[in-house]
Structures are given as structure tokens and as C-alpha cells.
mmCIF file of C-alpha atoms in Angstrom:
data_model
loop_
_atom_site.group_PDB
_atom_site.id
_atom_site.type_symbol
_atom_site.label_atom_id
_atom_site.label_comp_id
_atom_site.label_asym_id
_atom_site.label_seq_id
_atom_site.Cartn_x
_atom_site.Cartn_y
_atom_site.Cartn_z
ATOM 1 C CA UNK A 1 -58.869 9.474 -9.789
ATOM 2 C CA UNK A 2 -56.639 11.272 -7.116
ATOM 3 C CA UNK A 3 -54.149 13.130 -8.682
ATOM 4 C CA UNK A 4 -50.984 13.538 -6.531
ATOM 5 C CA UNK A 5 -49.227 16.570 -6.140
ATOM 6 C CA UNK A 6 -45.665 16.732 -7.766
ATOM 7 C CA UNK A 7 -42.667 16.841 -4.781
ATOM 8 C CA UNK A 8 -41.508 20.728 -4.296
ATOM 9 C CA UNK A 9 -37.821 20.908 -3.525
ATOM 10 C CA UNK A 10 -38.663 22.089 -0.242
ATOM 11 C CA UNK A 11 -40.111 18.778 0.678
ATOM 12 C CA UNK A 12 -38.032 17.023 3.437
ATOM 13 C CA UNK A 13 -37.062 13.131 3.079
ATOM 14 C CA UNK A 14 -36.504 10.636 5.457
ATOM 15 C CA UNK A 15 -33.368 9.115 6.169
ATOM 16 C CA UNK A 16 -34.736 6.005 4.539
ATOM 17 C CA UNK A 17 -36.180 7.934 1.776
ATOM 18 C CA UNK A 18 -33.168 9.665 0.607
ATOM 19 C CA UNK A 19 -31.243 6.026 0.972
ATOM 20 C CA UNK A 20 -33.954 3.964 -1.584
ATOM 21 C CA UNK A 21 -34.027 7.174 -3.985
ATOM 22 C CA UNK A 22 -30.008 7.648 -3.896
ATOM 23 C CA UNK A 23 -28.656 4.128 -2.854
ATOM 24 C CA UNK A 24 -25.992 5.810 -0.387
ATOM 25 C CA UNK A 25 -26.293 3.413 2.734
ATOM 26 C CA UNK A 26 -27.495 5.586 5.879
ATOM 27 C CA UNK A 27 -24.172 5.207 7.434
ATOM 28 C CA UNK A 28 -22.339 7.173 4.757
ATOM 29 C CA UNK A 29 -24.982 10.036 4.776
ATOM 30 C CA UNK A 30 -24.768 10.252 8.495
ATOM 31 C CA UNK A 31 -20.555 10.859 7.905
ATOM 32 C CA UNK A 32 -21.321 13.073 5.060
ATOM 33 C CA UNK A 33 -23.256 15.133 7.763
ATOM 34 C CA UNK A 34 -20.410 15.206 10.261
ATOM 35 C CA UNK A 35 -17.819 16.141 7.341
ATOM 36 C CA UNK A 36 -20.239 19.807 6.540
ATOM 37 C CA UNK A 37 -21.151 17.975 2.883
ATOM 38 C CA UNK A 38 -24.988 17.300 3.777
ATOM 39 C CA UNK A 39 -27.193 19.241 6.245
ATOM 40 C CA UNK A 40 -30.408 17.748 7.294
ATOM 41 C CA UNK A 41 -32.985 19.211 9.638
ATOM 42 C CA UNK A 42 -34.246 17.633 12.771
ATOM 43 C CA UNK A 43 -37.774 16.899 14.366
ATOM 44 C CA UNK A 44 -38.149 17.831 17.884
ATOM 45 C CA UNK A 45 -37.881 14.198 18.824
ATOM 46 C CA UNK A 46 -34.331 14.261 16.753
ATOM 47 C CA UNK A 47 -35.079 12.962 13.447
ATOM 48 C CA UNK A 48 -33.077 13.784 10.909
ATOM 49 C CA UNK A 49 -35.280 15.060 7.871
ATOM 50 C CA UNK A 50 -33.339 15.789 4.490
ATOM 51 C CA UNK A 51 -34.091 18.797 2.041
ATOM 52 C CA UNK A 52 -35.064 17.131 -1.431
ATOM 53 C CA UNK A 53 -31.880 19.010 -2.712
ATOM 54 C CA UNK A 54 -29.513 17.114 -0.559
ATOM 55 C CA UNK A 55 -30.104 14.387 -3.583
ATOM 56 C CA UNK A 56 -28.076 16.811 -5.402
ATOM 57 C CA UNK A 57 -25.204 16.946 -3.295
ATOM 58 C CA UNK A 58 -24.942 13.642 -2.907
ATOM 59 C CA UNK A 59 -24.943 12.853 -6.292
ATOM 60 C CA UNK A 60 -22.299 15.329 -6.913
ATOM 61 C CA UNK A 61 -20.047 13.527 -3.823
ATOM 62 C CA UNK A 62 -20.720 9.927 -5.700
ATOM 63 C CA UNK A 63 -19.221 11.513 -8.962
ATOM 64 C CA UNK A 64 -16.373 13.137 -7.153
ATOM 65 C CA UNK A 65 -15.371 9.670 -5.175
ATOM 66 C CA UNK A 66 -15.304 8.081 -8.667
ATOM 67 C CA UNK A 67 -12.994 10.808 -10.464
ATOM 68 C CA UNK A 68 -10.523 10.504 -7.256
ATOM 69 C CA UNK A 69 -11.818 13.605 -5.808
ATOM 70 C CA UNK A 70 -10.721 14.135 -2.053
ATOM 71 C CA UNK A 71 -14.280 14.743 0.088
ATOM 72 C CA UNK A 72 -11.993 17.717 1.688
ATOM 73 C CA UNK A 73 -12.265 19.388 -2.063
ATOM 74 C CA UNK A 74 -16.193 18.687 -2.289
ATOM 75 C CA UNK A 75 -16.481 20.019 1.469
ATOM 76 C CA UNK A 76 -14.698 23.485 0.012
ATOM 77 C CA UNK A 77 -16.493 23.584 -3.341
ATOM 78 C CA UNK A 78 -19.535 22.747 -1.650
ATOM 79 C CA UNK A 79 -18.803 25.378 1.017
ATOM 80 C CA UNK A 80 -19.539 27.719 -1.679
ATOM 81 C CA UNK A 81 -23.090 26.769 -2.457
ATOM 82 C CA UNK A 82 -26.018 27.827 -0.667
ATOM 83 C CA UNK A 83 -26.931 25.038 2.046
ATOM 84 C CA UNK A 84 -30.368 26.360 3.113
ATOM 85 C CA UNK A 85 -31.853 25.803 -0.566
ATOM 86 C CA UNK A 86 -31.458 24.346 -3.989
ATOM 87 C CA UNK A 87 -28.569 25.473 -5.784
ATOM 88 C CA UNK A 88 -29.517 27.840 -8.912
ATOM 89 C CA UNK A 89 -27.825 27.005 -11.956
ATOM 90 C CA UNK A 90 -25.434 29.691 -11.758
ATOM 91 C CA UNK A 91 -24.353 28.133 -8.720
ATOM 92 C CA UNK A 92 -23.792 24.597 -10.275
ATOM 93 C CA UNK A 93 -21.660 26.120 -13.335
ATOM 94 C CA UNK A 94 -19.511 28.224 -10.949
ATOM 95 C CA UNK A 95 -18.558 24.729 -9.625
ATOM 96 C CA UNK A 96 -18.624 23.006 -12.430
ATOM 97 C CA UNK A 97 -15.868 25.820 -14.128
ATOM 98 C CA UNK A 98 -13.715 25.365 -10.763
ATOM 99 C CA UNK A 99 -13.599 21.461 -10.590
ATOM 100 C CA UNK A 100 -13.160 21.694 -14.898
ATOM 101 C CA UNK A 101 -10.096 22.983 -13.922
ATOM 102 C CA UNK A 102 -9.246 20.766 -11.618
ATOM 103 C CA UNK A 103 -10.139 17.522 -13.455
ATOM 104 C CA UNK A 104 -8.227 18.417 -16.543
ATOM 105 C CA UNK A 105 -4.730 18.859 -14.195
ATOM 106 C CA UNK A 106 -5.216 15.927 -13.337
ATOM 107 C CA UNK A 107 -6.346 14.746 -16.346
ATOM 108 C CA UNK A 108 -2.607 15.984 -17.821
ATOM 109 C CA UNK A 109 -0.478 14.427 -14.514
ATOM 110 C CA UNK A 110 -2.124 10.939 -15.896
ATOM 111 C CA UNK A 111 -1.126 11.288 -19.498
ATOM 112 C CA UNK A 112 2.680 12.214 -18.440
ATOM 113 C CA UNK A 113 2.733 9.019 -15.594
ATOM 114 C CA UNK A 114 1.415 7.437 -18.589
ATOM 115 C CA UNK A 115 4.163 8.759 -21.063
ATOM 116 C CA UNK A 116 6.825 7.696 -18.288
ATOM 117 C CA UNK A 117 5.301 4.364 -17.847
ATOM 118 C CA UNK A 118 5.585 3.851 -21.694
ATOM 119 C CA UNK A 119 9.372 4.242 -21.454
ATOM 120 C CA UNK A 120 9.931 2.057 -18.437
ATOM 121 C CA UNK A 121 11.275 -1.296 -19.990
ATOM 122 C CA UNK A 122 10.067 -3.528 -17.237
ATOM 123 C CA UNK A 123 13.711 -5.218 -16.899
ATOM 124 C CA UNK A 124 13.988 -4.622 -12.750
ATOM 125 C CA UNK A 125 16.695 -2.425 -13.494
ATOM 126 C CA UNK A 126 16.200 1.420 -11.730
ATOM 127 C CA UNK A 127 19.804 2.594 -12.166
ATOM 128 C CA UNK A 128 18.798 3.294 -16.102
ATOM 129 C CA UNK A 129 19.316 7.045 -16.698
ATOM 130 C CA UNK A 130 16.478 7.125 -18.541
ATOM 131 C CA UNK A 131 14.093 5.878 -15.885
ATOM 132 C CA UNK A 132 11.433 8.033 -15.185
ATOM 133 C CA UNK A 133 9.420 6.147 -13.192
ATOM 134 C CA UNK A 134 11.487 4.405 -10.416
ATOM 135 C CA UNK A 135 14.838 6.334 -10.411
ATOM 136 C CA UNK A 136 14.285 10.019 -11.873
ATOM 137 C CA UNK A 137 17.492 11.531 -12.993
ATOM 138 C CA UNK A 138 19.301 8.521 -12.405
ATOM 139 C CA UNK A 139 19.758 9.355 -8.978
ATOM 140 C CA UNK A 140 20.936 5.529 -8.050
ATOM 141 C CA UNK A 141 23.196 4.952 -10.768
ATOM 142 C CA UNK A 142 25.801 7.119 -8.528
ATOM 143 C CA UNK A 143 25.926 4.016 -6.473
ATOM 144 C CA UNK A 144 27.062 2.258 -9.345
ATOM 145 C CA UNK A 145 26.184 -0.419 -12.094
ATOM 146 C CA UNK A 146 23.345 -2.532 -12.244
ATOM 147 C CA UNK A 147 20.309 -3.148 -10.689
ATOM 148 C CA UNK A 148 20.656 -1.750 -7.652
ATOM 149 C CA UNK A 149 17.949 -2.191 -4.829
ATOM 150 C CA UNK A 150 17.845 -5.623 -6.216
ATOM 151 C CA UNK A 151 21.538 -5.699 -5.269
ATOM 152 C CA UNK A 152 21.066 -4.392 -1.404
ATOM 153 C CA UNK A 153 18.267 -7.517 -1.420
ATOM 154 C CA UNK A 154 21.092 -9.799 -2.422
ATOM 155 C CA UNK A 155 23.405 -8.613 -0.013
ATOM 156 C CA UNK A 156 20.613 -8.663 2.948
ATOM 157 C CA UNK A 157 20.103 -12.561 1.928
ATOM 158 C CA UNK A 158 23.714 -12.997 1.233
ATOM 159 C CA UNK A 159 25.109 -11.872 4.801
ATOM 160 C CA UNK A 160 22.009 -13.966 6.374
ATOM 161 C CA UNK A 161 23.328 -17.054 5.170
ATOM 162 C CA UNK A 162 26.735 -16.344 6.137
ATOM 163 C CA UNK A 163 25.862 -16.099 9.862
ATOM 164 C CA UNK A 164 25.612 -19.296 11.837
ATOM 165 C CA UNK A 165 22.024 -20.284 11.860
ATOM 166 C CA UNK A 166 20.604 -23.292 12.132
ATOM 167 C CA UNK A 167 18.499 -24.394 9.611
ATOM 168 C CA UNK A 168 15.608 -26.238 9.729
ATOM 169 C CA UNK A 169 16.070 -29.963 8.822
ATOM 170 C CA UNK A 170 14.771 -30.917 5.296
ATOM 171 C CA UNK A 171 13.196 -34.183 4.371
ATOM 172 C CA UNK A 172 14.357 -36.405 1.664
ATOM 173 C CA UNK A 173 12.289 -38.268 -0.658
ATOM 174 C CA UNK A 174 11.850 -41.933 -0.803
ATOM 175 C CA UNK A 175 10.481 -43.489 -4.069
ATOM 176 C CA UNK A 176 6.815 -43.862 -4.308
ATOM 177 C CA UNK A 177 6.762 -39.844 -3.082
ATOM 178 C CA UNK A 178 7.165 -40.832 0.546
ATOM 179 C CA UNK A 179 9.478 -38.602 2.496
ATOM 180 C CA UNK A 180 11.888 -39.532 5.542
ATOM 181 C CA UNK A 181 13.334 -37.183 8.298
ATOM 182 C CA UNK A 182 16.702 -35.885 8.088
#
């Protein structure tokens, strides 16, 4: 029996490799490259060969697209890590600690757009003072009562149908659900 030695993370992977054992399409890795995130080597003939580490990265850059993360915030926190070799564990919880911090802002900005959401009635009207969401600090109640963007709608339609246009004619039903031209 051949035994068969275990990969080293030096090893360099194809670009087909690294798509089967990550299931990013070869496409995305290639932008990933142009956007500083991934850095593969090249053969003398110009194929690109990937670090075994790069798995790592990209896994990281899946996770991040998921939580919302901007790929300008992995491109700084990975800007950080060592590109030439596997990142040590000290080097994962340093960004790990700084995107902690991150995550849980946000994580607090959802639960208040939450909390505000919980107080919106849903009626359509945004002049309510206590409107959160749509008219913060009642800022269009100074225009007066009521609903009012649905009110600038209404006047749009209402001065439309006071100018002179000619309107399309309209056919009239016969019985049997037949219809005849105006």
C-alpha cells in the first residue's frame, strides 16, 4: 500500500483545485485577486497557482459577504495579515477581536431599526410625531395634517386630470362578455 503524504500548507493549488475544494466559481477568485483579498503565484507560462492558505481567506470573505460585511473592510482587515504564509493564530484572533467589534455595532443598529419598526403602525401615515421610521421628529407634520406624501401623490394625479388630455377610448360591454368600441 502507498501511503500518501499529507498536503503542507505550502503546497500550491490550481485554480480549479481551490474552486472544487472551496466552491467559489473561478471568476470571483480572479476579482478577489484584483481587489488585494487573495494573492496567488504564477508559473512562468502565467498560471496562477494558489497557496493552500488562500482557502482560509476565502472562507473568511464567504462569512463576511453573509454578515453584510463590505469586501473594502475584509481588504483592510486582511491587509493586516501576513500574505506570504498561513496566518498564526494570533493573527486570526487579532481579527477576530477587531471584526467582534464591528459585528456587535451592527448587531445593536439592527435591534434599534427593529425597536423603531415595532412602533411604526403601518397606517401610510408619516406626519405621526411618533414616527421613527419614515418621518423622524415629525419633520413633515410642519406641512400640516395628514398623510402627507400620500397627499402631494393626490395632488400630482389630481392636477393631471384637470388638464385637457385626451383619453383613451374605453370599451363597453355587451352581454355574453363581448365588448364594443366607443
Amino acid at each position: 500500500m502507498v501511503e500518501i503524504p499529507a498536503p503542507k500548507p505550502t503546497d500550491l493549488l490550481s485554480i480549479g483545485e481551490v474552486v472544487e475544494r472551496t466552491g467559489v466559481a473561478a471568476s470571483a477568485l480572479h476579482f478577489y485577486e484584483r481587489k488585494g483579498l487573495i494573492h496567488p503565484e504564477r508559473t512562468t507560462g502565467g498560471t496562477r497557482l494558489y497557496p493552500r492558505h488562500v482557502e482560509r481567506r476565502i472562507a473568511i470573505i464567504q462569512v463576511a459577504k453573509r454578515l453584510g460585511i463590505p469586501l473594502s473592510e475584509v481588504a483592510e482587515q486582511f491587509a493586516t495579515l501576513p500574505s506570504d504564509r498561513m496566518p498564526s493564530l494570533r493573527d486570526w484572533a487579532r481579527l477576530n477581536e477587531r471584526w467582534r467589534a464591528r459585528l456587535r455595532a451592527r448587531q445593536l443598529e439592527l435591534e434599534r431599526l427593529q425597536e423603531e419598526m415595532t412602533q411604526c403602525i403601518g397606517c401610510g401615515c408619516v406626519s405621526l410625531n411618533a414616527c421613527l421610521v419614515m418621518n423622524p421628529g415629525d419633520a413633515l407634520g410642519a406641512d400640516g395634517a395628514g398623510a402627507r406624501r400620500l397627499m402631494s401623490i393626490e395632488d400630482e394625479v389630481g392636477r393631471a386630470a384637470d388638464q385637457d388630455v385626451e383619453e383613451e377610448p374605453v370599451s363597453e360591454p355587451l352581454p355574453g362578455g363581448r365588448r364594443r368600441s366607443a
